Amino acid sequence: MEFLDFILNIFSSGLPCCLLALGIFLTYRLLDFADLTAEGSFLIGVSICGVMIFNGVNPWLATLVSVLGGAICGIITGVLNRLLNIPKLLSGIITMTATGSISMIIMGLQSGNSDIFAAQVSFTNLVTKGSPQQTIYSLFYPWEQVGDFYIVPNPWGDVIKIAVMLGVVILAMLIIYFFFGTKYGMAIRATGMNENMAKAQGINTTIATIVCIAISNALIALAGALVVQESKTASTISATGYLVIGLASIIVGETIFGKRSFKNWLISVSLGSIIYFTIVNIATRLGLRTELKSLLYAVLITIALCLPLIKSGIKHLIDKIKSKKVKEAI
Amino acid sequence: MLELKNVTKKFNLTGALDDERIALDNISLAISPGEFVTIIGGNGSGKSTTLNIISGSLKPDSGIITLNGRDITKLKEYQRAAYFGRVFQDPMKGTAGDMSVLENLEIAYNRGRRHSPIKWGFSEKHKEYFINELKRFDLGLEDRLSQKVGVMSGGQRQALTLLMATMRNNPTYQMMRRDYILFSGLKEEDARKEFDQEFSSKKAILDEHIRTIKLDSSISKNDKKEMIRNAKDEFDRQIREKFDLTKQILLLDEHTAALDPKTAKKVLELTNKVVRENKMTTLMVTHNMKDALTYGDRLIMFHLGHIILDVKGKEKEKLSVEDLLKMFDEADKKAENE
């Protein structure tokens, strides 16, 4: 049972981050655009979805609106960069800064809290059968009536939650895969890889870039929406650290599973976040103290970034041993 | 007909007001269809700037560029891409290294068309066409379509870029009609009328032809199919020959300068072959005077933003590298004296 818990834990935090990693991948890898909007659009996804669900809106609609919110963040960053010629990093930072306020406004209005730093939306105890505050997961729960209450038998709640997440992730991945295989998708990829060539091939690189950043941030906001429905709490700090997680997932995935083709690359990146959360969860199981978590993230990222180097080092070593053996044999 | 009229371009690198460098000084140039022009000149003479202004990656300070009578000065680089195939000096610039040969070719095939966000980017029909073209180029790439371009040598990449720049992308009749109206140099109405009349009369002939084939009972079914296909191909060829205006201009910006001498020669030979076969209007900038004399039917020499030599035909054949060097020195001296 404990092992099952462990696995469920990994997936329930890892799967939303697949989308996050995919989103960051679209800008960071395909466009070569270090997009700091990511944490901002994640926060927008969290706050929009959180507030809408708190108010009893259909969870699918809430999710869709947060996706649109993320896309708008992306468009703003794209416009700042491409039309107003603000450097990439700065345009991301500008949007991210703005989303700080926007999300506080969205959530603050709800909680009616004067201290905006504590602005928080929570619907932890409110989700039961028949209550209007359903999440996309709870819609599918096999509710059981016990006296006056409805409960979800363990571990079915978690299993169904993960199944729904998996469904959303796979659907998003399929859409991304097919979109980037269409003519326009290829044009976007060419823009990111070689803008010179793209222009010479008649691609409007400005629009292509903005579209790609918008899709990226829409995915990140979708990740935010999945996370807030899982944690059932949204605050202004709920996005902190996710950019790093996304980046680490990309690099871990690429190093372990490769990037031979676009399909392979997409799958590698999303598996990367599962691997990442496996490591984090193992560390937590082994008794890692909460205050050391950030340190672990930092170490993990460093190792992930060095993995290609380590990989080639090991290869070199193996080659050396092999050639030595051959020499000895001679 | 590609024309540059009184084009001037100044660069101001440091931002200081008095530090302007004139790259092109009131240049006028007309290039007839099918002409293969080689352009030479020293560093900073304006030869690459000219190409960049034609392709739209630089905007002229004054003057206009016209293509078949239409002013294209205001068109952006990507909007002009349908009419210019380009190969750059840097082999990395013309292809996307992280994409496969097939993907690069598909993108090039789509040049000048709408990039649909719904239509799948690959097709078997295109693939067949690409394989044939690659075979014609003799690169040994036809079996390596799924290979990433990044692992290929500079020479191979340049040759691939050349293919991408010269590929006939078979515009649809709709696109041809649009371009003919815009670029034929005729009045809009006349062009439209001409296209529509020609198209419908040819189509009527084709339909009539197909009908007679279908009615003829002495021909077997397979032969009928074959004949109908041939008739359609012939119709297609005739229409294209008359109305396909796209992709007739090739811009080569020192495209062999970054290659080793042997590869450079191979790529040049290939360029010459493709240009001659497709009868493409071509502008080739080169550092190598010998190449400039060997290839092409017209030679233009730039010096400090001016055209100091423009010869074609017999006159060009008579020239030698020594002559060119002499002219070069004279122009240098003259500039110094001034």
Short mmCIF file of C-alpha atoms in Angstrom, two decimals, chain A residues 178-179 181-184 186-187 189-190 193-194 196-197 199-204 259-260, chain B residues 77-78 81 92-95 98-99 103-104 106-108 111 115-117 119-121 148:
data_model
loop_
_atom_site.label_atom_id
_atom_site.label_comp_id
_atom_site.label_asym_id
_atom_site.label_seq_id
_atom_site.Cartn_x
_atom_site.Cartn_y
_atom_site.Cartn_z
CA PHE A 178 0.05 16.93 -34.82
CA PHE A 179 0.12 20.70 -34.78
CA GLY A 181 3.67 18.34 -37.99
CA THR A 182 1.37 20.61 -39.97
CA LYS A 183 2.70 23.13 -42.43
CA TYR A 184 2.38 25.96 -39.94
CA MET A 186 6.92 23.15 -39.32
CA ALA A 187 7.17 26.83 -40.14
CA ARG A 189 10.01 25.01 -35.85
CA ALA A 190 12.04 26.39 -38.73
CA MET A 193 15.96 26.86 -35.50
CA ASN A 194 17.01 29.28 -38.17
CA ASN A 196 17.22 33.49 -41.53
CA MET A 197 16.17 30.40 -43.39
CA LYS A 199 12.36 34.30 -43.66
CA ALA A 200 14.01 33.25 -46.89
CA GLN A 201 11.36 30.53 -47.16
CA GLY A 202 8.55 33.03 -46.86
CA ILE A 203 7.58 32.50 -43.23
CA ASN A 204 6.28 35.44 -41.23
CA LYS A 259 15.96 13.68 -29.06
CA ARG A 260 16.34 11.80 -32.33
CA GLU B 77 11.45 39.83 -46.70
CA TYR B 78 9.10 36.91 -46.13
CA ALA B 81 10.40 34.97 -50.59
CA MET B 92 24.36 27.03 -41.67
CA LYS B 93 22.11 29.88 -42.71
CA GLY B 94 20.14 28.30 -45.52
CA THR B 95 18.87 25.15 -43.81
CA ASP B 98 17.92 20.30 -36.29
CA MET B 99 15.35 19.28 -38.88
CA GLU B 103 11.38 18.57 -43.36
CA ASN B 104 13.67 21.19 -44.87
CA GLU B 106 8.86 20.38 -47.34
CA ILE B 107 9.31 23.87 -45.94
CA ALA B 108 11.00 24.98 -49.13
CA ARG B 111 7.61 28.73 -50.04
CA HIS B 115 1.27 27.74 -44.11
CA SER B 116 -1.87 25.94 -43.11
CA PRO B 117 -2.19 25.09 -39.40
CA LYS B 119 -2.87 20.48 -43.28
CA TRP B 120 -0.31 17.80 -42.51
CA GLY B 121 3.15 18.95 -43.50
CA LYS B 148 19.16 15.67 -39.73
#
